[in-house]
Amino acid sequence: MSSKTKMECCVIGTGYVGLVTGACLADLGHSVTCADRDKEKIESLSRGRVLIFEAGLEAIVERNVASRNLGFTSDIRRAIASCEFIFITVDTPPDAEGKADLANVDSVAREIAAAINGYKVIINKSTVPVGSTRRVQRIIEEAMEEYHEFDVVSNPEFLREGTAVSDFLKPARIVIGSDSQKAIMRITGLYRRIDAPLLVTDPVSAEMIKYASNAFLATKVSYINAIANICEAVGADVREVSLGMGYDERIGFEFLKAGPGFGGSCFPKDCRALLAISGDSGYDFNLLEGVLEVNQEQQERVVAKVERALGGLDGKNIGVLGLAFKANTDDIRESPAVNVTRMLLEKGARVTAYDPQAMDNARQALPGAGFAEDPYQAVQGADAMVLLTEWDEFKWLDYGRARELMESPLIVDARNCLDPVVLRKLGFHYEGVGR
Ligand code: UGA
């Protein structure tokens, strides 16, 4: 990339979104400094250690650190002063009412006000309530000692854990919410090497797009889970139903997999935050309340299935396969797998769990559980195997061997990833979701 099109970017907050954004912008040829007040994190990143498990990320970080397109610092003000583009990618954890807590965003806004030394495009990628772009604008205006021109832009991020790098570089769309023509032109230049539809809109609409998208996808998941529950009662197969629905382009195949409910750091939190936003606006969004209710019940239903099949859980040995909130991540935040395991433990079961990536994170969350080194060890002597995360390696286990190791042959496959015909031939009693 020529030095004319190479842009100086500073990314504040090196969590999931921040690190992926910084690494990918560097890979697009820009000069990027990732800044974080957590000195330990910065030190370990500077040594090339990426602490999150994300396919392809470490290689991109290494490559761009080596080419000097990517650097790390805990000196946030200096990073701000040396760049035109400032990305805000900090945490907005929920407060007691489920609303996004903006303390971290506000504190970055004050840092920007203290360090501003020329025109800056301030780009917010954190998921924030509607009106936050203007709030950041106001904080900087009020705190700035010497006047400098700047624009604040909402640019929500839609990447998924597990596919974050390709989601960033090949997004379905880029949303830019701004009232400033100058900022829109600058940020369009920044993304010019990404081939995706560009939607330019006002900041409040951009902020709504993020919540509305996540809540809609969560609604799709709860919808198909509710349909799965009816399928179980009437003898239909929800996977066939999803397929038949998905061919209709107005519906689509995505996010129609029935399972133990949705989890992760986004869907549950963003649904609750949108409920708070809608409540504050005077609208009773009971559709979305239903989505969260179905999601909670879906996890309880998995526990009830095991309990029913075993005639109680007290003292039973359960082998749990999968703890991450979905496959290809080590993340257990609001993981249905962890919630189900916790409920099994509360009902007196002895649980031995295995997950290829998430066990270190799960140990603290599940103090009562045992942890196995491999799936076979997890089901040794078990009265039931409960499959909770759809890791590929669980699809190709030697189930004949598992059957021999288990005390009684029950499999509850909460992700519908196994073949009931094969398992029944091996002597298992198989229960899936909605089939
Ligand atoms: C989600 C969105 O998909 C991203 O677009 C968004 O950027 C991100 O939140 C965010 O706001 O940061 P993510 O949380 O990584 O991404 O996970 P998803 O792949 O969307 O899955 C969410 C949950 O829904 C998982 O527990 C998954 O197992 C569940 N799910 C998903 C189903 O149960 N069935 C499906 O068909 C699809």
Coordinates of C-alpha atoms and ligand atoms in Angstrom, one line a residue:
M1 CA 0.0 0.0 0.0
S2 CA 1.4 3.4 -0.8
S3 CA 2.2 5.8 2.0
K4 CA -0.6 8.0 0.8
T5 CA -3.3 5.4 1.4
K6 CA -1.7 4.0 4.5
M7 CA -3.6 5.5 7.4
E8 CA -2.6 5.9 11.0
C9 CA -5.1 4.1 13.3
C10 CA -5.3 3.7 17.1
V11 CA -7.5 1.0 18.5
I12 CA -8.4 1.6 22.2
G13 CA -9.3 -1.6 24.0
T14 CA -7.7 -5.0 23.1
G15 CA -10.6 -7.3 23.8
Y16 CA -12.0 -9.5 21.2
V17 CA -13.3 -6.8 18.8
G18 CA -10.3 -4.5 19.4
L19 CA -7.6 -7.0 18.7
V20 CA -9.3 -8.4 15.6
T21 CA -10.0 -4.9 14.3
G22 CA -6.4 -3.8 15.0
A23 CA -4.8 -6.9 13.4
C24 CA -7.1 -6.8 10.4
L25 CA -6.7 -3.1 9.7
A26 CA -2.9 -3.6 9.8
D27 CA -3.3 -6.5 7.4
L28 CA -5.2 -4.2 5.1
G29 CA -2.0 -2.1 5.0
H30 CA -2.7 0.6 7.6
S31 CA -0.4 1.5 10.4
V32 CA -2.1 0.4 13.7
T33 CA -1.4 1.0 17.4
C34 CA -3.5 -1.1 19.8
A35 CA -3.7 0.6 23.1
D36 CA -5.0 -0.7 26.4
R37 CA -4.6 0.5 30.0
D38 CA -4.0 -3.1 31.1
K39 CA -0.2 -3.1 31.0
E40 CA 0.1 -6.9 31.5
K41 CA -2.0 -7.6 28.5
I42 CA 0.0 -5.1 26.4
E43 CA 3.2 -6.7 27.5
S44 CA 2.1 -10.1 26.5
L45 CA 0.7 -8.9 23.2
S46 CA 4.0 -7.1 22.5
R47 CA 5.7 -10.5 22.9
G48 CA 3.4 -11.9 20.3
R49 CA 1.2 -13.8 22.8
V50 CA -2.5 -13.7 21.8
L51 CA -4.5 -14.8 24.8
I52 CA -7.8 -15.5 23.0
F53 CA -8.4 -18.6 20.9
E54 CA -9.4 -17.4 17.5
A55 CA -8.6 -19.1 14.1
G56 CA -6.0 -17.2 12.1
L57 CA -5.6 -14.3 14.5
E58 CA -2.2 -15.1 16.0
A59 CA -0.7 -15.5 12.5
I60 CA -2.1 -12.1 11.4
V61 CA -0.8 -10.5 14.6
E62 CA 2.7 -12.0 14.2
R63 CA 2.9 -11.1 10.5
N64 CA 1.9 -7.4 11.1
V65 CA 4.1 -7.0 14.2
A66 CA 7.0 -8.3 12.1
S67 CA 6.2 -5.8 9.3
R68 CA 5.8 -3.0 11.8
N69 CA 2.2 -2.3 10.7
L70 CA 1.0 -3.3 14.2
G71 CA 2.2 -2.2 17.6
F72 CA 0.9 -2.2 21.2
T73 CA 1.1 0.4 23.9
S74 CA -0.4 1.2 27.3
D75 CA 0.3 4.9 26.6
I76 CA -3.2 5.7 25.4
R77 CA -2.8 9.5 25.1
R78 CA 0.4 9.2 23.0
A79 CA -1.4 6.7 20.7
I80 CA -4.3 9.1 20.2
A81 CA -2.0 12.0 19.5
S82 CA -0.2 10.2 16.8
C83 CA -3.2 8.9 14.8
E84 CA -6.1 10.4 12.8
F85 CA -8.4 7.4 13.3
I86 CA -9.3 6.5 16.8
F87 CA -11.3 3.3 17.3
I88 CA -13.2 2.8 20.6
T89 CA -13.5 -1.0 21.2
V90 CA -13.9 -1.2 25.0
D91 CA -16.2 -3.3 27.0
T92 CA -19.8 -2.2 27.8
P93 CA -20.7 -4.8 30.5
P94 CA -24.4 -4.9 31.6
D95 CA -25.3 -3.0 34.8
A96 CA -27.8 -4.4 37.4
E97 CA -30.8 -3.5 35.1
G98 CA -29.3 -5.1 32.0
K99 CA -28.3 -1.7 30.5
A100 CA -24.9 -1.3 28.9
D101 CA -22.5 0.4 31.3
L102 CA -20.8 3.2 29.4
A103 CA -18.1 4.0 32.0
N104 CA -15.3 2.6 29.8
V105 CA -16.5 4.4 26.7
D106 CA -16.8 7.7 28.7
S107 CA -13.3 7.3 30.1
V108 CA -11.9 6.8 26.6
A109 CA -13.8 9.9 25.4
R110 CA -12.0 11.9 28.2
E111 CA -8.6 10.5 27.2
I112 CA -9.3 11.6 23.6
A113 CA -10.2 15.1 24.9
A114 CA -7.0 15.3 26.8
A115 CA -4.8 14.1 23.9
I116 CA -6.5 15.6 20.9
N117 CA -4.0 17.7 18.8
G118 CA -5.6 17.9 15.3
Y119 CA -8.5 16.5 13.3
K120 CA -9.6 13.1 14.4
V121 CA -12.2 10.6 13.2
I122 CA -13.4 8.8 16.4
I123 CA -15.0 5.5 15.5
N124 CA -17.1 3.6 18.0
K125 CA -17.3 -0.1 17.5
S126 CA -18.4 -1.0 21.0
T127 CA -22.1 -2.0 21.3
V128 CA -23.6 1.0 22.9
P129 CA -27.1 2.3 23.5
V130 CA -28.7 4.6 21.0
G131 CA -27.5 8.1 21.5
S132 CA -24.0 7.2 22.6
T133 CA -22.3 8.6 19.6
R134 CA -23.6 12.0 20.5
R135 CA -22.8 11.4 24.1
V136 CA -19.1 10.8 23.2
Q137 CA -19.2 13.9 21.0
R138 CA -20.5 16.0 24.0
I139 CA -18.0 14.6 26.5
I140 CA -15.1 15.4 24.2
E141 CA -16.4 18.9 23.4
E142 CA -16.8 19.7 27.1
A143 CA -13.5 18.2 28.2
M144 CA -11.3 19.5 25.4
E145 CA -9.1 22.4 26.6
E146 CA -8.0 23.7 23.3
Y147 CA -10.4 23.4 20.3
H148 CA -9.6 20.9 17.6
E149 CA -12.0 19.6 14.9
F150 CA -13.2 16.0 15.3
D151 CA -16.1 13.8 14.3
V152 CA -17.6 10.8 16.1
V153 CA -18.8 7.9 13.9
S154 CA -20.8 4.8 14.8
N155 CA -19.4 1.8 13.0
P156 CA -20.9 -1.3 14.6
E157 CA -19.0 -4.6 14.3
F158 CA -20.7 -7.8 13.3
L159 CA -17.9 -10.4 13.6
R160 CA -18.5 -13.7 15.2
E161 CA -16.2 -15.6 17.5
G162 CA -14.6 -18.5 15.7
T163 CA -14.8 -16.8 12.3
A164 CA -13.8 -13.3 13.5
V165 CA -11.0 -12.6 11.0
S166 CA -12.9 -13.6 7.9
D167 CA -16.1 -11.8 9.2
F168 CA -14.0 -8.6 9.5
L169 CA -12.3 -8.9 6.1
K170 CA -15.4 -10.2 4.3
P171 CA -18.4 -8.6 6.1
A172 CA -22.0 -8.8 4.8
R173 CA -22.0 -5.0 5.1
I174 CA -20.2 -2.0 6.6
V175 CA -22.4 0.4 8.5
I176 CA -21.3 3.9 9.0
G177 CA -23.4 6.3 11.2
S178 CA -22.3 9.9 10.9
D179 CA -23.6 13.4 10.2
S180 CA -20.2 14.5 8.8
Q181 CA -19.4 14.3 5.1
K182 CA -15.7 14.7 5.9
A183 CA -15.7 11.8 8.4
I184 CA -17.7 9.6 6.0
M185 CA -15.2 10.2 3.2
R186 CA -12.2 9.5 5.4
I187 CA -13.6 6.2 6.9
T188 CA -14.7 5.0 3.4
G189 CA -11.1 5.4 2.4
L190 CA -10.0 3.4 5.4
Y191 CA -12.1 0.4 4.3
R192 CA -11.6 0.8 0.6
R193 CA -9.9 -2.6 0.3
I194 CA -12.9 -4.4 1.8
D195 CA -15.4 -5.4 -0.8
A196 CA -18.8 -5.1 0.9
P197 CA -22.0 -3.0 0.6
L198 CA -21.6 0.3 2.5
L199 CA -24.5 1.7 4.4
V200 CA -24.2 5.3 5.4
T201 CA -26.8 6.5 7.9
D202 CA -27.3 8.6 10.9
P203 CA -25.5 7.6 14.2
V204 CA -28.7 6.6 16.1
S205 CA -29.8 4.3 13.2
A206 CA -26.4 2.7 13.1
E207 CA -26.5 2.0 16.8
M208 CA -30.0 0.5 16.4
I209 CA -28.8 -1.7 13.5
K210 CA -26.4 -3.5 15.8
Y211 CA -29.0 -4.3 18.5
A212 CA -31.8 -5.1 16.0
S213 CA -29.5 -7.5 14.1
N214 CA -28.3 -9.5 17.2
A215 CA -31.8 -9.6 18.7
F216 CA -33.3 -10.8 15.4
L217 CA -30.7 -13.6 15.1
A218 CA -31.5 -14.5 18.7
T219 CA -35.2 -14.5 17.9
K220 CA -34.5 -16.9 15.0
V221 CA -32.7 -19.3 17.4
S222 CA -35.5 -19.2 20.0
Y223 CA -38.1 -19.5 17.2
I224 CA -36.6 -22.7 15.9
N225 CA -36.1 -24.0 19.5
A226 CA -39.8 -23.4 20.1
I227 CA -40.6 -25.2 16.9
A228 CA -38.3 -28.1 18.0
N229 CA -40.3 -28.5 21.1
I230 CA -43.5 -28.9 19.1
C231 CA -41.7 -31.3 16.8
E232 CA -40.9 -33.5 19.7
A233 CA -44.5 -33.6 20.7
V234 CA -45.9 -34.3 17.3
G235 CA -43.2 -36.6 16.0
A236 CA -41.6 -34.3 13.4
D237 CA -37.9 -33.7 12.8
V238 CA -36.8 -30.1 13.4
R239 CA -33.8 -30.5 11.1
E240 CA -36.1 -31.3 8.2
V241 CA -38.3 -28.5 9.2
S242 CA -35.4 -26.0 9.2
L243 CA -34.2 -27.2 5.9
G244 CA -37.6 -26.9 4.3
M245 CA -38.0 -23.4 5.8
G246 CA -34.5 -22.3 4.8
Y247 CA -35.0 -22.8 1.1
D248 CA -37.3 -19.9 1.2
E249 CA -34.8 -17.0 0.6
R250 CA -37.0 -14.7 2.7
I251 CA -36.2 -17.0 5.7
G252 CA -32.7 -18.4 4.8
F253 CA -30.9 -21.4 6.3
E254 CA -28.8 -19.6 8.9
F255 CA -29.5 -19.5 12.6
L256 CA -32.1 -22.2 12.4
K257 CA -30.3 -24.9 14.3
A258 CA -32.2 -26.1 17.3
G259 CA -30.1 -26.7 20.4
P260 CA -29.6 -25.9 24.1
G261 CA -30.3 -22.2 23.5
F262 CA -28.0 -19.3 22.6
G263 CA -25.2 -18.0 24.7
G264 CA -22.0 -16.0 24.4
S265 CA -21.0 -12.5 25.3
C266 CA -23.4 -10.8 22.8
F267 CA -26.9 -12.3 22.2
P268 CA -28.1 -12.6 25.8
K269 CA -26.6 -9.2 26.8
D270 CA -27.7 -7.4 23.7
C271 CA -31.3 -8.7 24.0
R272 CA -31.4 -7.5 27.6
A273 CA -29.9 -4.1 26.6
L274 CA -32.5 -3.7 23.8
L275 CA -35.3 -4.6 26.2
A276 CA -34.0 -1.8 28.5
I277 CA -33.7 0.7 25.6
S278 CA -37.3 -0.2 24.5
G279 CA -38.6 0.1 28.0
D280 CA -37.0 3.5 28.4
S281 CA -38.6 4.6 25.1
G282 CA -42.0 3.5 26.4
Y283 CA -42.4 0.4 24.2
D284 CA -43.3 -2.9 25.7
F285 CA -41.1 -5.4 23.6
N286 CA -42.8 -8.5 24.9
L287 CA -41.7 -10.5 21.7
L288 CA -38.1 -10.1 22.8
E289 CA -39.0 -11.1 26.4
G290 CA -40.4 -14.3 25.0
V291 CA -37.2 -14.9 23.1
L292 CA -35.2 -14.8 26.4
E293 CA -37.8 -17.0 28.2
V294 CA -37.7 -19.6 25.5
N295 CA -33.9 -19.5 25.7
Q296 CA -33.9 -20.1 29.5
E297 CA -36.4 -23.0 29.2
Q298 CA -34.4 -24.6 26.4
Q299 CA -31.5 -25.1 28.8
E300 CA -33.8 -26.5 31.5
R301 CA -35.3 -28.9 29.0
V302 CA -31.9 -30.6 28.4
V303 CA -31.6 -31.2 32.1
A304 CA -35.2 -32.5 32.3
K305 CA -34.5 -35.0 29.4
V306 CA -31.6 -36.5 31.3
E307 CA -33.5 -36.6 34.6
R308 CA -36.5 -38.2 33.0
A309 CA -34.5 -40.9 31.2
L310 CA -32.4 -41.8 34.3
G311 CA -35.4 -41.5 36.7
G312 CA -33.6 -38.8 38.7
L313 CA -30.2 -37.2 38.8
D314 CA -29.1 -37.6 42.4
G315 CA -25.9 -39.6 42.6
K316 CA -25.9 -40.3 38.8
N317 CA -22.6 -40.0 36.8
I318 CA -22.9 -37.8 33.8
G319 CA -20.2 -37.3 31.1
V320 CA -20.5 -33.8 29.6
L321 CA -19.0 -33.2 26.2
G322 CA -18.6 -29.5 25.4
L323 CA -18.5 -26.4 27.6
A324 CA -17.9 -23.5 25.2
F325 CA -21.0 -21.5 24.2
K326 CA -20.5 -22.8 20.6
A327 CA -17.8 -24.7 18.8
N328 CA -14.4 -23.3 17.8
T329 CA -14.0 -20.9 20.7
D330 CA -12.8 -21.2 24.3
D331 CA -15.4 -18.7 25.5
I332 CA -17.8 -19.8 28.2
R333 CA -19.6 -16.5 28.8
E334 CA -23.3 -17.2 29.3
S335 CA -22.6 -20.7 27.8
P336 CA -25.7 -22.9 27.8
A337 CA -23.3 -25.8 28.2
V338 CA -22.0 -24.4 31.5
N339 CA -25.5 -23.5 32.7
V340 CA -26.8 -27.0 31.9
T341 CA -23.8 -28.6 33.7
R342 CA -24.4 -26.3 36.7
M343 CA -28.1 -27.4 36.8
L344 CA -27.0 -31.1 36.6
L345 CA -24.7 -30.6 39.6
E346 CA -27.3 -28.7 41.6
K347 CA -29.6 -31.7 41.2
G348 CA -27.0 -34.0 42.7
A349 CA -25.4 -35.5 39.6
R350 CA -21.6 -36.1 39.5
V351 CA -20.3 -34.5 36.3
T352 CA -17.1 -35.2 34.5
A353 CA -16.7 -32.7 31.6
Y354 CA -14.5 -32.4 28.6
D355 CA -14.0 -29.6 26.1
P356 CA -11.1 -29.3 23.6
Q357 CA -10.5 -25.6 24.4
A358 CA -12.7 -24.2 27.2
M359 CA -11.7 -26.3 30.2
D360 CA -9.3 -23.7 31.7
N361 CA -12.1 -21.1 31.6
A362 CA -14.7 -23.5 32.9
R363 CA -12.8 -24.8 36.0
Q364 CA -13.6 -21.7 38.0
A365 CA -17.2 -21.5 36.8
L366 CA -17.9 -25.1 37.7
P367 CA -16.1 -25.8 41.0
G368 CA -18.2 -29.0 41.6
A369 CA -17.4 -30.7 38.3
G370 CA -14.6 -33.1 37.4
F371 CA -12.6 -32.5 34.2
A372 CA -11.4 -35.2 31.9
E373 CA -8.4 -35.3 29.5
D374 CA -10.4 -36.7 26.6
P375 CA -14.0 -37.5 25.8
Y376 CA -13.6 -41.2 26.6
Q377 CA -12.4 -40.5 30.1
A378 CA -15.4 -38.1 30.5
V379 CA -17.9 -40.9 29.8
Q380 CA -16.1 -43.7 31.7
G381 CA -18.6 -45.3 34.1
A382 CA -21.3 -42.7 33.1
D383 CA -25.0 -43.2 33.3
A384 CA -25.4 -40.7 30.5
M385 CA -23.5 -38.7 28.0
V386 CA -24.7 -35.2 27.4
L387 CA -23.3 -33.5 24.3
L388 CA -23.6 -29.7 24.7
T389 CA -21.2 -28.1 22.2
E390 CA -21.0 -29.0 18.5
W391 CA -17.2 -29.6 18.3
D392 CA -16.3 -31.6 15.2
E393 CA -14.3 -34.1 17.2
F394 CA -17.5 -35.2 19.0
K395 CA -19.0 -36.2 15.7
W396 CA -16.2 -38.7 14.9
L397 CA -15.8 -40.4 18.2
D398 CA -15.6 -44.2 18.4
Y399 CA -19.1 -44.6 19.9
G400 CA -18.7 -48.4 20.1
R401 CA -15.8 -47.8 22.5
A402 CA -17.8 -45.1 24.4
R403 CA -20.7 -47.6 24.8
E404 CA -18.4 -50.2 26.4
L405 CA -17.0 -47.6 28.8
M406 CA -20.4 -46.3 29.9
E407 CA -22.4 -47.8 32.8
S408 CA -25.7 -47.2 31.0
P409 CA -26.2 -46.4 27.3
L410 CA -28.0 -43.0 27.3
I411 CA -26.9 -40.1 25.0
V412 CA -28.6 -36.7 25.1
D413 CA -27.4 -34.8 22.1
A414 CA -28.4 -31.2 22.7
R415 CA -26.8 -30.1 19.4
N416 CA -28.3 -32.7 17.1
C417 CA -24.9 -33.5 15.7
L418 CA -25.0 -37.3 16.0
D419 CA -26.7 -40.0 13.9
P420 CA -29.4 -41.7 15.9
V421 CA -29.7 -44.6 13.6
V422 CA -26.0 -45.5 14.0
L423 CA -26.1 -45.0 17.8
R424 CA -29.3 -47.1 18.2
K425 CA -27.6 -49.9 16.3
L426 CA -24.7 -49.7 18.8
G427 CA -27.3 -50.1 21.6
F428 CA -27.7 -46.5 22.8
H429 CA -30.8 -44.8 23.9
Y430 CA -30.6 -41.6 21.9
E431 CA -32.4 -38.3 22.5
G432 CA -31.8 -35.2 20.4
V433 CA -33.6 -31.9 20.2
G434 CA -36.8 -31.7 18.2
R435 CA -36.4 -35.1 16.5
Ligands
UGA1 C1 -22.9 -12.8 17.5 C2 -23.3 -12.4 16.1 O1 -23.6 -13.5 15.3 C3 -22.3 -11.5 15.5 O2 -22.7 -11.0 14.2 C4 -22.0 -10.3 16.4 O3 -21.0 -9.4 15.9 C5 -21.6 -10.8 17.7 O4 -22.6 -11.6 18.3 C6 -21.4 -9.6 18.6 O5 -22.3 -8.8 18.9 O6 -20.2 -9.3 19.0 P1 -21.3 -14.7 18.5 O7 -21.7 -14.3 19.8 O8 -19.8 -14.9 18.3 O9 -21.7 -13.6 17.4 O10 -21.9 -16.1 18.2 P2 -23.0 -16.7 17.1 O11 -22.3 -17.5 16.2 O12 -23.9 -15.7 16.6 O13 -23.8 -17.7 18.1 C7 -24.5 -17.2 19.2 C8 -25.2 -18.3 19.9 O14 -26.3 -18.8 19.2 C9 -24.3 -19.5 20.2 O15 -24.6 -20.0 21.5 C10 -24.8 -20.5 19.2 O16 -24.6 -21.8 19.6 C11 -26.3 -20.2 19.1 N1 -26.9 -20.6 17.8 C12 -26.5 -20.0 16.7 C13 -27.8 -21.7 17.8 O17 -28.2 -22.2 18.9 N2 -28.4 -22.0 16.6 C14 -28.0 -21.4 15.5 O18 -28.6 -21.8 14.4 C15 -27.1 -20.4 15.5

